[in-house]
Every structure is written in structure tokens, then in C-alpha cells.
CSV table of C-alpha atoms in Angstrom, one decimal:
chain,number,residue,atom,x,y,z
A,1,UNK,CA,34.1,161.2,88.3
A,2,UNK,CA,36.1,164.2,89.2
A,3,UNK,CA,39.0,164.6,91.5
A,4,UNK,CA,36.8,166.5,94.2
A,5,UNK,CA,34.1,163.7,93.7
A,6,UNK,CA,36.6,160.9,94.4
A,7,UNK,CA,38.7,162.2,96.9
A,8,UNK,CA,35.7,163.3,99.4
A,9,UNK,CA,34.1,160.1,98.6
A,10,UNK,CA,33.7,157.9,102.4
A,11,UNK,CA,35.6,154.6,103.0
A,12,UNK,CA,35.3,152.1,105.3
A,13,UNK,CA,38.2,150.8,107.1
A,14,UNK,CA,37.6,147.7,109.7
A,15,UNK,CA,34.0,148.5,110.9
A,16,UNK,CA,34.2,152.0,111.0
A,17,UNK,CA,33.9,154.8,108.3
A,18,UNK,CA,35.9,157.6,107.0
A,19,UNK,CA,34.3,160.6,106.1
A,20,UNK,CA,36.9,161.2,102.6
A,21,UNK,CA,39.9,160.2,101.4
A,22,UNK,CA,42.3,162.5,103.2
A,23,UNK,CA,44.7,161.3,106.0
A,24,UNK,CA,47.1,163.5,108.1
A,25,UNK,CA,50.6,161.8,108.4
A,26,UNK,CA,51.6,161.6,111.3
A,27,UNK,CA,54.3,164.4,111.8
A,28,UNK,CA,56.8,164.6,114.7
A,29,UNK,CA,56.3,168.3,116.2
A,30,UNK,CA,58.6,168.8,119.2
A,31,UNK,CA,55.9,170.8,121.2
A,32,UNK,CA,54.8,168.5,124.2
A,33,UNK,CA,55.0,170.0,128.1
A,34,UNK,CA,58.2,168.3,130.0
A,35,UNK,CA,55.4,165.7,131.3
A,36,UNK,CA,54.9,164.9,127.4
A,37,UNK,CA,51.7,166.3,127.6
A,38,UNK,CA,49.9,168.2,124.7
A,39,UNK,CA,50.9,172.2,125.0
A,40,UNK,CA,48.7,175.2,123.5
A,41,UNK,CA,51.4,174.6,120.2
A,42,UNK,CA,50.0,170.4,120.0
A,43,UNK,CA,46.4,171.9,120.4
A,44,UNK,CA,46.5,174.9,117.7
A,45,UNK,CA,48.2,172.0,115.1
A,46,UNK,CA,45.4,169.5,115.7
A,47,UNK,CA,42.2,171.7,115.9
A,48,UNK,CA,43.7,172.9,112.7
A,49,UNK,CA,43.7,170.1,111.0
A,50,UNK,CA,40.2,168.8,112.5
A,51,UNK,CA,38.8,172.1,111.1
A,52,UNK,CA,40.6,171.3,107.9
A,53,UNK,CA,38.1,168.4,107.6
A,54,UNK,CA,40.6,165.2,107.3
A,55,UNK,CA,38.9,162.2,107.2
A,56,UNK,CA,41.8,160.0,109.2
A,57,UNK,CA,44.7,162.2,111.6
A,58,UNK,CA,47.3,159.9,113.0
A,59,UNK,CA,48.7,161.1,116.0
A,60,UNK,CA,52.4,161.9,115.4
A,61,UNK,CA,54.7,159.4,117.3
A,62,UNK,CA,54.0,159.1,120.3
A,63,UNK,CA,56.3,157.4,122.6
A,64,UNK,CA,55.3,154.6,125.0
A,65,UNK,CA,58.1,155.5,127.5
A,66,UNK,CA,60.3,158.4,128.7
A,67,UNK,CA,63.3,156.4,128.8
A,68,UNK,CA,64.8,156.4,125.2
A,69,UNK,CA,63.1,159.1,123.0
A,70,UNK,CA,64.2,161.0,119.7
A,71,UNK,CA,62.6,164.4,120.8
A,72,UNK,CA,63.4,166.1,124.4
A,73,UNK,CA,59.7,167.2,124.5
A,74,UNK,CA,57.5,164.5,122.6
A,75,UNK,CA,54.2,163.7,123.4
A,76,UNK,CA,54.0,161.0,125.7
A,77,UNK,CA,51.8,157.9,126.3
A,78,UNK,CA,51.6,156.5,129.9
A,79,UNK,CA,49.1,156.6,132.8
A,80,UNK,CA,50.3,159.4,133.6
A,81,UNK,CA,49.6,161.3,130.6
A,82,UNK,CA,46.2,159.8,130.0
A,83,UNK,CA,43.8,162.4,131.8
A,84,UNK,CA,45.7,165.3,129.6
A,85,UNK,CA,45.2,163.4,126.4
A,86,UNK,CA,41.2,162.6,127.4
A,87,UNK,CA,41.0,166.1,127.5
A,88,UNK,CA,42.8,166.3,124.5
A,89,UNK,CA,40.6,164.0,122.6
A,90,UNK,CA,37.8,165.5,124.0
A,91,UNK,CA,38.3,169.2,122.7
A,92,UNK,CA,39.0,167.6,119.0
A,93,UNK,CA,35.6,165.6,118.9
A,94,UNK,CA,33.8,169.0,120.1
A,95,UNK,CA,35.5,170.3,117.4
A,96,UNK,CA,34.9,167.8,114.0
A,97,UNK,CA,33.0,164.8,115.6
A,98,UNK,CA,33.4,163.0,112.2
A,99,UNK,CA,37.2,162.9,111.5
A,100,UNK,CA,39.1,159.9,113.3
A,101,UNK,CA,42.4,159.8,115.3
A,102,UNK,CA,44.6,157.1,115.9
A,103,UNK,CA,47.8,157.1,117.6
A,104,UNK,CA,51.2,155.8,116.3
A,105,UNK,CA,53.1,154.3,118.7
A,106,UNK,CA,56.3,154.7,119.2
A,107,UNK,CA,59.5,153.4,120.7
A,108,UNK,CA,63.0,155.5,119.6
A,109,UNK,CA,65.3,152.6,120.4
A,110,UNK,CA,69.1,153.2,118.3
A,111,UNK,CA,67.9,156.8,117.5
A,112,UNK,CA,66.9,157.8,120.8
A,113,UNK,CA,68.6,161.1,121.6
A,114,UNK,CA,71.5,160.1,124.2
A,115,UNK,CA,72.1,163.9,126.0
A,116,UNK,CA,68.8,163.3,127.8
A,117,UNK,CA,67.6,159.4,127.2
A,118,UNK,CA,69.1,156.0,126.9
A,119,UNK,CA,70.0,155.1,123.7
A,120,UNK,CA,69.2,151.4,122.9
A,121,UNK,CA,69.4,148.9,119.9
A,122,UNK,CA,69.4,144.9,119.0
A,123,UNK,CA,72.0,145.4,117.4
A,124,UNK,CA,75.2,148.4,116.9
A,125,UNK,CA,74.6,150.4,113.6
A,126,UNK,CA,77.5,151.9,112.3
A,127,UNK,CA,77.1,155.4,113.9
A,128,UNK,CA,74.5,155.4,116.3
A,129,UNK,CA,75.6,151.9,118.5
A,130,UNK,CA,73.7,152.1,121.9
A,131,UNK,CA,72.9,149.7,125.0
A,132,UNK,CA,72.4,146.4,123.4
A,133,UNK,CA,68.3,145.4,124.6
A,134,UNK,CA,67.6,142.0,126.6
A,135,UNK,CA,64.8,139.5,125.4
A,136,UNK,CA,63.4,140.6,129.2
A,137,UNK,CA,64.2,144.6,128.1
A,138,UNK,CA,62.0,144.2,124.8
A,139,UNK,CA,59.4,142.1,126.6
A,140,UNK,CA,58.5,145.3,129.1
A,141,UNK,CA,59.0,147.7,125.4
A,142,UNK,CA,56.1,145.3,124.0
A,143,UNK,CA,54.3,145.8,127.4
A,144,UNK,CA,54.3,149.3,127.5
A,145,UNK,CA,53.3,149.5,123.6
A,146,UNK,CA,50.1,147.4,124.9
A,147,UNK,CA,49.2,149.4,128.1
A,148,UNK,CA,49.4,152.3,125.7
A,149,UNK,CA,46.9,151.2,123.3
A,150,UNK,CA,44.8,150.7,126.1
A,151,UNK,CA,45.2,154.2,127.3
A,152,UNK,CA,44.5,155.0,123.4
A,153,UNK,CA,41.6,153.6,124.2
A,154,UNK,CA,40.2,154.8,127.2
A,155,UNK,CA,40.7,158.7,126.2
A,156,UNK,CA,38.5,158.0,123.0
A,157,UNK,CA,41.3,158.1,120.5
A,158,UNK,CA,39.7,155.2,117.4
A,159,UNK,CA,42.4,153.1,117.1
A,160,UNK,CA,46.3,152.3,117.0
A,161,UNK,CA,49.7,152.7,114.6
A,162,UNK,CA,51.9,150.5,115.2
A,163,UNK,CA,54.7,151.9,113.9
A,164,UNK,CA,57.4,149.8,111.9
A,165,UNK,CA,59.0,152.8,110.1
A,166,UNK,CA,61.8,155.1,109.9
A,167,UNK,CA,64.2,153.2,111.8
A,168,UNK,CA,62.6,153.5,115.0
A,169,UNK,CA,62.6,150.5,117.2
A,170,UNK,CA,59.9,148.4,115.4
A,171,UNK,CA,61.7,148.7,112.2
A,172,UNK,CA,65.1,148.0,113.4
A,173,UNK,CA,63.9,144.4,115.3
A,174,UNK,CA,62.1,143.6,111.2
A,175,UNK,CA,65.1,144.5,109.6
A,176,UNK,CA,67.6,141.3,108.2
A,177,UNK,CA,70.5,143.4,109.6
A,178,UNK,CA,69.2,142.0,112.8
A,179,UNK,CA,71.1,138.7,112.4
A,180,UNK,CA,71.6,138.6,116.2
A,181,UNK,CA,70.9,134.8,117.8
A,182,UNK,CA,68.2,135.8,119.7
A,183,UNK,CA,64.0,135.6,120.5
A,184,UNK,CA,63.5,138.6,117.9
A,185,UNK,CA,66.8,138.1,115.8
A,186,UNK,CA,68.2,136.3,112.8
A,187,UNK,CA,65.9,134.0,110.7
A,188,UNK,CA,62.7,136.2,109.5
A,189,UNK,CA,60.5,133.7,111.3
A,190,UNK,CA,62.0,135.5,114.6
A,191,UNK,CA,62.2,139.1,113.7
A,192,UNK,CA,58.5,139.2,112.5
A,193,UNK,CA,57.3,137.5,116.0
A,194,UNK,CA,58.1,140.8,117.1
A,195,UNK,CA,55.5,142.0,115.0
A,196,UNK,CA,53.1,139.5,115.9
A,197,UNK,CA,53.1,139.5,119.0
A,198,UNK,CA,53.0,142.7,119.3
A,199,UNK,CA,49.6,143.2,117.7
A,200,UNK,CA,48.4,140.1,120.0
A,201,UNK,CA,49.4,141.8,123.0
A,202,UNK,CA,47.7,144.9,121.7
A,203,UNK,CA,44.9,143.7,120.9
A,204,UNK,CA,44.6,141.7,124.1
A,205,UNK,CA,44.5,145.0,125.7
A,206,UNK,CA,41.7,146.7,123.8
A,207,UNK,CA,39.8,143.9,124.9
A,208,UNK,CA,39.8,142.8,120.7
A,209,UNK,CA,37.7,145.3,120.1
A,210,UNK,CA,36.5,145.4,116.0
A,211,UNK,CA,35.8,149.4,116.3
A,212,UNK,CA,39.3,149.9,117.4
A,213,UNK,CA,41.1,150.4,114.4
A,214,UNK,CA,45.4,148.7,114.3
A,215,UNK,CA,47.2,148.7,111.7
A,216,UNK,CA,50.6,150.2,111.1
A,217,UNK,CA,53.0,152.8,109.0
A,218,UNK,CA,55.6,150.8,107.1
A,219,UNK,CA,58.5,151.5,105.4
A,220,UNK,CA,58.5,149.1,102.5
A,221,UNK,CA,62.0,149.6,102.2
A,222,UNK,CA,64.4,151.1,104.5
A,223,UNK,CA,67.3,151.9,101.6
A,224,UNK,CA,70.2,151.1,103.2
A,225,UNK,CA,71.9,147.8,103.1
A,226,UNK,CA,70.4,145.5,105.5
A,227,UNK,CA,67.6,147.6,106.2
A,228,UNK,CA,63.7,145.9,105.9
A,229,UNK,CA,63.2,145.3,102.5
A,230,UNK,CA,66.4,144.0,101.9
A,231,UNK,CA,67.7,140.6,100.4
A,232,UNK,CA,70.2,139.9,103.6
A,233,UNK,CA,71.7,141.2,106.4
A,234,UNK,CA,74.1,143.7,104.6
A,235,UNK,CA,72.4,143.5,101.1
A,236,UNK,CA,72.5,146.3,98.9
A,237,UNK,CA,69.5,144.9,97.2
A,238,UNK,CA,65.7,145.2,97.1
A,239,UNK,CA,63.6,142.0,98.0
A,240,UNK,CA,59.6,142.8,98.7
A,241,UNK,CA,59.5,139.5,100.1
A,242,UNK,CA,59.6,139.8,103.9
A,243,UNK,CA,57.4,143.5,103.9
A,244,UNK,CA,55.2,141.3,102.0
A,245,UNK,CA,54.6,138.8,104.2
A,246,UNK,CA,54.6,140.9,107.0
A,247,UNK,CA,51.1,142.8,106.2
A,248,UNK,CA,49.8,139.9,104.8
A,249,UNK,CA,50.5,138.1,108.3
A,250,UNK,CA,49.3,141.2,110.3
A,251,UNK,CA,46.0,141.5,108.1
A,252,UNK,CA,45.4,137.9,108.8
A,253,UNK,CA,45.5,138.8,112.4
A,254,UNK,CA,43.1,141.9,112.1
A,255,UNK,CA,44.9,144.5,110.6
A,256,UNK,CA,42.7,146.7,108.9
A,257,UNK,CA,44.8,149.2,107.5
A,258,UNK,CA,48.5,150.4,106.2
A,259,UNK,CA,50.5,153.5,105.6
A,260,UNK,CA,52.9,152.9,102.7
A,261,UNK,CA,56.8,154.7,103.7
A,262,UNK,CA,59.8,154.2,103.3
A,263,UNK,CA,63.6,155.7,104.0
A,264,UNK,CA,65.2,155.7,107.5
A,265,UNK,CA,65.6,159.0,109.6
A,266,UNK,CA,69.3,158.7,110.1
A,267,UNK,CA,70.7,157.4,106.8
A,268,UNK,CA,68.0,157.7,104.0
A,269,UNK,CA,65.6,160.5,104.8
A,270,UNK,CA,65.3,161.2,101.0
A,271,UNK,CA,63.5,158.5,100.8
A,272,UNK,CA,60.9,159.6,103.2
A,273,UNK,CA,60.6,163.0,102.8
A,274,UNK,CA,59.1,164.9,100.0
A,275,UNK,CA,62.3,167.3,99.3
A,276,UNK,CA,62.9,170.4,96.7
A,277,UNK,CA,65.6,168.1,94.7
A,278,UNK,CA,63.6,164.9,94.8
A,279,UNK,CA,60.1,165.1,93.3
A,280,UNK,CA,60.4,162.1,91.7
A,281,UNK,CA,60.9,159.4,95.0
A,282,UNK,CA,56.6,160.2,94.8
A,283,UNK,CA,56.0,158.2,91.8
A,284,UNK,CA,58.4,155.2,93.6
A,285,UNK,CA,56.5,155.8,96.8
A,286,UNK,CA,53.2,154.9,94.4
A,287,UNK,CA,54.7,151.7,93.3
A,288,UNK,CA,55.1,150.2,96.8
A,289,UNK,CA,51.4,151.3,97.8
A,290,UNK,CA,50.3,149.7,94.7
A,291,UNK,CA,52.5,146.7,95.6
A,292,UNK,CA,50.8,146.6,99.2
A,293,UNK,CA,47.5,147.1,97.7
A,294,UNK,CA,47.4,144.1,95.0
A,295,UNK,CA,49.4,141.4,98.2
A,296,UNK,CA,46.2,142.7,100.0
A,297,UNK,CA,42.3,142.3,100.5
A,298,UNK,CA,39.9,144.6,99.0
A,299,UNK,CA,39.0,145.6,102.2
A,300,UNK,CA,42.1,146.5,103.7
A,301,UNK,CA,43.0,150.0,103.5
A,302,UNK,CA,46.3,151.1,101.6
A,303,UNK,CA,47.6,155.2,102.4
A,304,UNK,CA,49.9,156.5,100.0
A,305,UNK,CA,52.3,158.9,101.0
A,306,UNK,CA,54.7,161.3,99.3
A,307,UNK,CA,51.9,163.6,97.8
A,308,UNK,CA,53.6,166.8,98.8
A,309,UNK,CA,55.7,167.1,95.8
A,310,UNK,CA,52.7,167.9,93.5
A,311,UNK,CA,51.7,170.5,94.8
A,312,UNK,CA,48.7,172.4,93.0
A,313,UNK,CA,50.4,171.3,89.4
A,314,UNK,CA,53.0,173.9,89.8
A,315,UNK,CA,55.8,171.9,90.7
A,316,UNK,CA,59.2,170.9,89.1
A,317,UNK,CA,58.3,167.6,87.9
A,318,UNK,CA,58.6,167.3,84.1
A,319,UNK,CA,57.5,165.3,80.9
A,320,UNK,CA,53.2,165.5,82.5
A,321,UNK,CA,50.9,168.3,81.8
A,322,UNK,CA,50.4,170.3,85.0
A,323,UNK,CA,46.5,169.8,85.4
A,324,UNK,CA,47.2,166.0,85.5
A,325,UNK,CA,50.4,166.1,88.1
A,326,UNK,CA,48.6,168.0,91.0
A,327,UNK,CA,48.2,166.7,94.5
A,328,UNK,CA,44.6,166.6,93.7
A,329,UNK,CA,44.5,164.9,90.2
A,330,UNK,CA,47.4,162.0,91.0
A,331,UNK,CA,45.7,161.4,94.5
A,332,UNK,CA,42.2,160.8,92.6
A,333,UNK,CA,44.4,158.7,89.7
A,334,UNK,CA,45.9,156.4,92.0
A,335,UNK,CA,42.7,155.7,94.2
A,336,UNK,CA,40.7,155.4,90.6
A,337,UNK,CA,43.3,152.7,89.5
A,338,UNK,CA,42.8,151.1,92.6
A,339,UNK,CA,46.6,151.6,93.5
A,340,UNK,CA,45.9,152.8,97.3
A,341,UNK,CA,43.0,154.0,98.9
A,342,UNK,CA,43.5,157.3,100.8
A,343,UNK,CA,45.8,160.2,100.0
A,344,UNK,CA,48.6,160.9,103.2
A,345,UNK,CA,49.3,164.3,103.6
A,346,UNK,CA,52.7,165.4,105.5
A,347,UNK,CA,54.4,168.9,105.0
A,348,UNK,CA,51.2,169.7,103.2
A,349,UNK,CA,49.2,169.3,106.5
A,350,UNK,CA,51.9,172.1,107.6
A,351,UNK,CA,51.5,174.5,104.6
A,352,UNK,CA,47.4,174.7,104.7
A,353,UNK,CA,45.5,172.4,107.2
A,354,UNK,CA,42.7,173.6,105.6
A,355,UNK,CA,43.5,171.9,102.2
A,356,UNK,CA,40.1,169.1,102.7
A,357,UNK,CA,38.4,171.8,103.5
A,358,UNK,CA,39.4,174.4,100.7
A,359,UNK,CA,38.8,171.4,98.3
A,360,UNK,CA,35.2,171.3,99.4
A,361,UNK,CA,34.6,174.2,99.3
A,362,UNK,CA,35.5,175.2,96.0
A,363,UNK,CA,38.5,177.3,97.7
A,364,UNK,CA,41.1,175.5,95.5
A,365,UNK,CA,42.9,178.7,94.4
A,366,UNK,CA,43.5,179.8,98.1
A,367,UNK,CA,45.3,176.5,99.3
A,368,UNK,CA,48.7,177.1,100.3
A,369,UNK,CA,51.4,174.8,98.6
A,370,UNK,CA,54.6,172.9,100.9
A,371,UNK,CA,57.3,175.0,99.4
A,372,UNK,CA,59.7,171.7,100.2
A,373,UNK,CA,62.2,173.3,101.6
A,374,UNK,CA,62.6,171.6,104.7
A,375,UNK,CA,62.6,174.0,107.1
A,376,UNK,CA,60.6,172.1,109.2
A,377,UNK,CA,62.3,169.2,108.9
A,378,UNK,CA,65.7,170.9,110.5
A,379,UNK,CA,63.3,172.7,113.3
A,380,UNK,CA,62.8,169.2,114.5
A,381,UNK,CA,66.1,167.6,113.9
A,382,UNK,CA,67.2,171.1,116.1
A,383,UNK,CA,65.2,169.9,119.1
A,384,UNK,CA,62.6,172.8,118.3
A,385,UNK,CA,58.4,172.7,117.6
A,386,UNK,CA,58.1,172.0,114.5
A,387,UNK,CA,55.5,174.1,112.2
A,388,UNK,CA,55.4,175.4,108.2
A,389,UNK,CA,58.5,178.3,108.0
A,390,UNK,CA,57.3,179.4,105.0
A,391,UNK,CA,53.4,180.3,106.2
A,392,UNK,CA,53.1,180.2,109.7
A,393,UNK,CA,54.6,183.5,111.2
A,394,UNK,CA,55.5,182.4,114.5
A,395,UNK,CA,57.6,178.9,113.3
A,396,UNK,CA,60.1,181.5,110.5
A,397,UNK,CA,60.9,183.6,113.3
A,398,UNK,CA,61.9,180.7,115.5
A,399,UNK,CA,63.6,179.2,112.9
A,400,UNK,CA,65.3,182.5,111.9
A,401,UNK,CA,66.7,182.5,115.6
A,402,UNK,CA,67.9,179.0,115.6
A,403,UNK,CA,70.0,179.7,112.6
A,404,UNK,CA,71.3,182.6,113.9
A,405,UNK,CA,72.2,180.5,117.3
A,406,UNK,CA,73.8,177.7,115.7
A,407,UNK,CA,74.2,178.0,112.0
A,408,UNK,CA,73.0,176.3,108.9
A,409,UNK,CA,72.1,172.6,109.4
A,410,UNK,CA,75.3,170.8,107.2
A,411,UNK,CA,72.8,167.3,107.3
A,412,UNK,CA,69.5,166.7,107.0
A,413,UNK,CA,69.1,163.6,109.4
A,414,UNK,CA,68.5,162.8,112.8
């Protein structure tokens, strides 16, 4: 079987099914109305990539309150935003009635953005600190992340992400550096009741429907010293065996489906993000899918991530023949070898959304590569909507202004 064969091929995840292989990460754009509402900018990016013919989009992180948020204008999920996102969902499904949405929920918590929300953690990190959160606080957090997947519901969106990536809050109540004596600190029996009940309360709210799809974007390994995926609570070292446990637990529960991460936004976002001077973090990012996808059940869907360094085969990775490194030919290897089962595309989705659909059609040679220059990452960490610099006209002048305005970004983190 060829690449194009097994990357359009359908899969099933929970009782719905997928039209291919291709899934849209979930990618933070800066661009909602000052109600968190979708704007013209939120619509062009989606439509794109539902003409682009993804099989699975995931909803870039959208955050259950306007309290304590990362971006000064991101999208939004409360009742008051739900007749704006119906409409939203509505105008996609006219569009491509066969590619599925879900949403990932979000809650910023230590990185939420203190000039215009409350900052908030479970415990000070060295360099962000915030408003230490109540067992009562994180009770109301873990309500609003239910009504929200209720809301998810109700405007046709097909299921949930709960995300526990990134260091946002999910990840930072998981990690061992939560040692705190408290409901959702210390002993890992604790921290991942967060995640528990969590998906209880959520789905509660859907009413446990099967259709809706939960399941959740992980990072594996946070790479910092007590992050998740750490032996301790200021370890230096690598131990699988709490991420493990943690998907196995949430699959028992009715997870259906995982996006492999890892990295942190504020202190290892080379982890996480497919950079010029890092193509190699994508074969690492392979290993952990594959480690997700052999602790798991057949059935349970596994989404790789990372793919953007390969590029079309002309990339800067060495020591492989170019017609067997591509984005196309690794993404077919690794769902071949049964190491993950769909292919999550990130700054690719912003180079060409039209890359599922350019493989279909036989239009390989006019895809447009990520360049991996980040440009889009510091539009975002600016406070600015985020698109591709290098091929989208509109986002290279906005981002020639911004340098001009403040300078050259010394730091690539949030």
C-alpha cells in the first residue's frame, strides 16, 4: 500500500468514523471578538482547513472562562458564546459535512496573562507564581470545563479535548511538582482524580453520550524537572509511569482517543514545537506515540504530532534518503507499523490547509511546505492573530509591523 492509499484510509474512533488519517492540531490563533467569539480571521482559518479535507480539526484552546486566559482575544466557551459558535459550527458542516470537530478545552491557570486576567496556579513556579487556587476554586474550574462540553455539545461540535498539555492548568494539577497537601496535590492517586473526575463530570454533562467523542492532548513529558512525566517532584529524570497510567485510567473510563505532545509553553517549547534547529525532537515525538499506542487498546486512537519537520523530503534531517523522510512517507510508516494511528498537523495546517486535499488530488507538487521559522509562533506570544508569515500575505505584513513596533522577540516562550 502506498502513502496516499494509507493515509486517506477511514478510521473509526469511539462509534464514529473519520474520513482519513489527517488531524488538524489544535493551534492557538489570537483572532476571537472581545466577547471571545469567532471573527471573519477564526472563520477564513477553519473553512480553510474544512476545504482542505481533514479528517479530525480540533478546535484550538478554547477557554472555559474569561477570568485567567493566555490570549487577550481567545475564543471563548460559555453560554454566552454558544449561539456564535452554533452558527459557527453550522457554516463548517455546510461546508465539509464529513470532517469532525472537537473542542479542546482549556483553562490557562499559572500562564494566564496577568495585564488583563488573573493569574492562578496550585502551586508557585519559579517565574510565573500567581493566586494560589482553593479546592472550592478548582471545583467551579472543573464545573465550567463540564458546562462547556455541554455547550460543545449543543452547537454540533462531535466531541471534547480535554487538554492536559503545555503547562496549562490540567497539566500543572498532573504534574509531581504539585506536591502540595491538598484534594488534587501530592501523592499521584490525588493529582490524577483531577483527571478523573473531570472526565466524569464531562461526561455527566453530555448526558454519556457514545457519539460524543473525549479524549485528550497530552504531553507525555513536560521536560522540565518536576514536570508530568517526571520521576519526583523536582526530578530531572524521565519516568512513563504516571502518563501511563493516566490514559490507561481515562480509556477505562471511555476515552476514545489521544494526541501525543509534549514540552511546556513557558520553559520547554522546543519540545513542542517543530523548530528550524530541531528536526530531530519528531523522531522522539514518535517514540512516545508508539509508547501510548502499545499501553493501549487496538481501538483507541493514538495522533502523532511533530510531522512538520519533514516537510515534502526536503528538509535538514540527515543520514535517510529524502523520498522516505517526507511528511507523507513517515506519517504512512508510522501508521503502517502500527506506532500511532492518525497524522497531527500544526504549522503545516498554516503553510497549506489544503495539504489533504492536494494529496488527493494528485496536487503533491503544489503543497506549500512550514518553512519552521516560527514566525507564527512569536505573532502569538505578541498578543497578535496568528497565521503562516511566510505564505499568507496579510499575517507577514502584520508581523512586519510588530517587529518594527517592538523589536525582535529575544525568547521564544510564553
Amino acid at each position: 500500500m502506498g502513502y496516499k492509499e494509507t493515509l486517506l484510509q477511514p478510521i473509526k474512533i469511539g462509534g464514529r468514523e473519520c474520513r482519513n488519517r489527517f488531524f488538524a492540531q489544535p493551534m492557538e490563533c489570537v483572532d476571537s471578538d472581545a466577547e471571545g467569539n469567532p471573527t471573519d480571521l477564526t472563520y477564513e482559518r477553519y473553512e480553510n482547513l474544512y476545504k482542505g479535507g481533514f479528517g479530525l480539526v480540533d478546535l484550538e484552546a478554547i477557554t472555559v472562562t474569561n477570568e485567567s486566559r493566555a490570549r487577550k482575544t481567545q475564543l471563548e466557551i460559555m453560554p454566552r458564546n454558544e449561539k456564535a459558535l452554533e452558527k459557527f459550527i453550522r457554516r463548517m458542516k455546510e461546508i465539509n459535512p464529513d470532517t469532525m470537530i472537537v473542542f479542546q478545552l482549556t483553562h490557562s491557570g499559572e500562564i494566564s496573562e496577568p495585564e488583563f486576567s488573573r493569574r492562578v496556579c496550585v502551586k508557585p513556579v519559579h517565574g510565573l507564581e500567581g493566586d494560589i487556587l482553593t479546592e472550592e476554586e478548582v471545583d467551579h474550574i472543573m464545573d465550567q470545563f463540564a458546562l462547556a462540553a455541554k455547550i460543545c455539545q449543543n452547537v454540533g461540535a462531535d466531541g471534547v479535548d480535554m487538554k492536559l498539555c503545555h503547562g496549562y492548568l490540567g497539566s500543572q494539577i498532573i504534574r509531581p511538582y504539585n506536591d502540595r497537601d491538598w484534594k488534587y496535590g501530592g501523592s499521584w492517586e490525588r493529582r490524577s482524580a483531577f483527571a478523573y473526575d473531570l472526565m466524569e463530570r464531562i461526561q455527566k454533562a453530555v448526558n454519556y453520550d457514545r457519539n460524543f467523542l473525549i479524549g485528550s492532548k497530552m504531553s507525555m513529558w513536560e521536560g522540565f524537572p518536576g514536570g508530568f512525566g517526571s520521576a519526583g517532584p523536582d526530578s530531572p529524570l524521565m519516568d512513563m509511569t504516571e502518563p501511563i497510567d493516566l490514559i490507561q485510567g481515562l480509556e477505562k473510563m471511555g476515552a476514545s482517543y489521544f494526541v501525543e505532545s509534549l514540552g511546556n509553553v513557558h520553559c520547554s517549547m522546543s519540545f513542542m514545537e517543530a523548530a528550524t534547529n530541531d528536526p530531530y525532537f519528531s523522531y522522539l515525538h514518535i517514540y512516545f506515540a508508539d509508547l501510548m499506542k502499545k499501553a493501549l487498546k487496538p481501538e483507541t486512537v493514538v495522533i502523532g504530532s511533530h510531522f512538520s519537520s519533514f516537510r515534502g523530503g526536503k528538509n535538514k534531517l540527515l543520514s535517510i534518503e529524502p523520498e522516505k523522510s517526507s511528511l507523507f512517507a513517515m506519517g504512512a510508516r508510522c501508521i503502517e507499523d502500527g506506532m500511532m494511528d492518525m497524522v497531527g498537523l500544526g504549522r503545516q495546517s498554516f503553510a497549506d490547509p489544503l495539504t489533504p486535499l492536494k494529496l488527493m488530488e494528485g496536487r503533491e507538487n503544489e503543497i506549500k511546505y512550514c518553512t519552521q521559522c516560527m514566525n507564527c509562533e512569536e505573532l502569538m506570544i505578541r498578543q497578535q492573530p496568528v497565521g503562516c508569515v511566510a505564505f499568507n500575505k496579510p499575517y507577514t505584513q502584520r508581523f512586519v509591523e510588530i517587529r518594527k513596533k517592538m523589536g525582535k522577540l529575544t525568547e521564544l516562550h510564553t
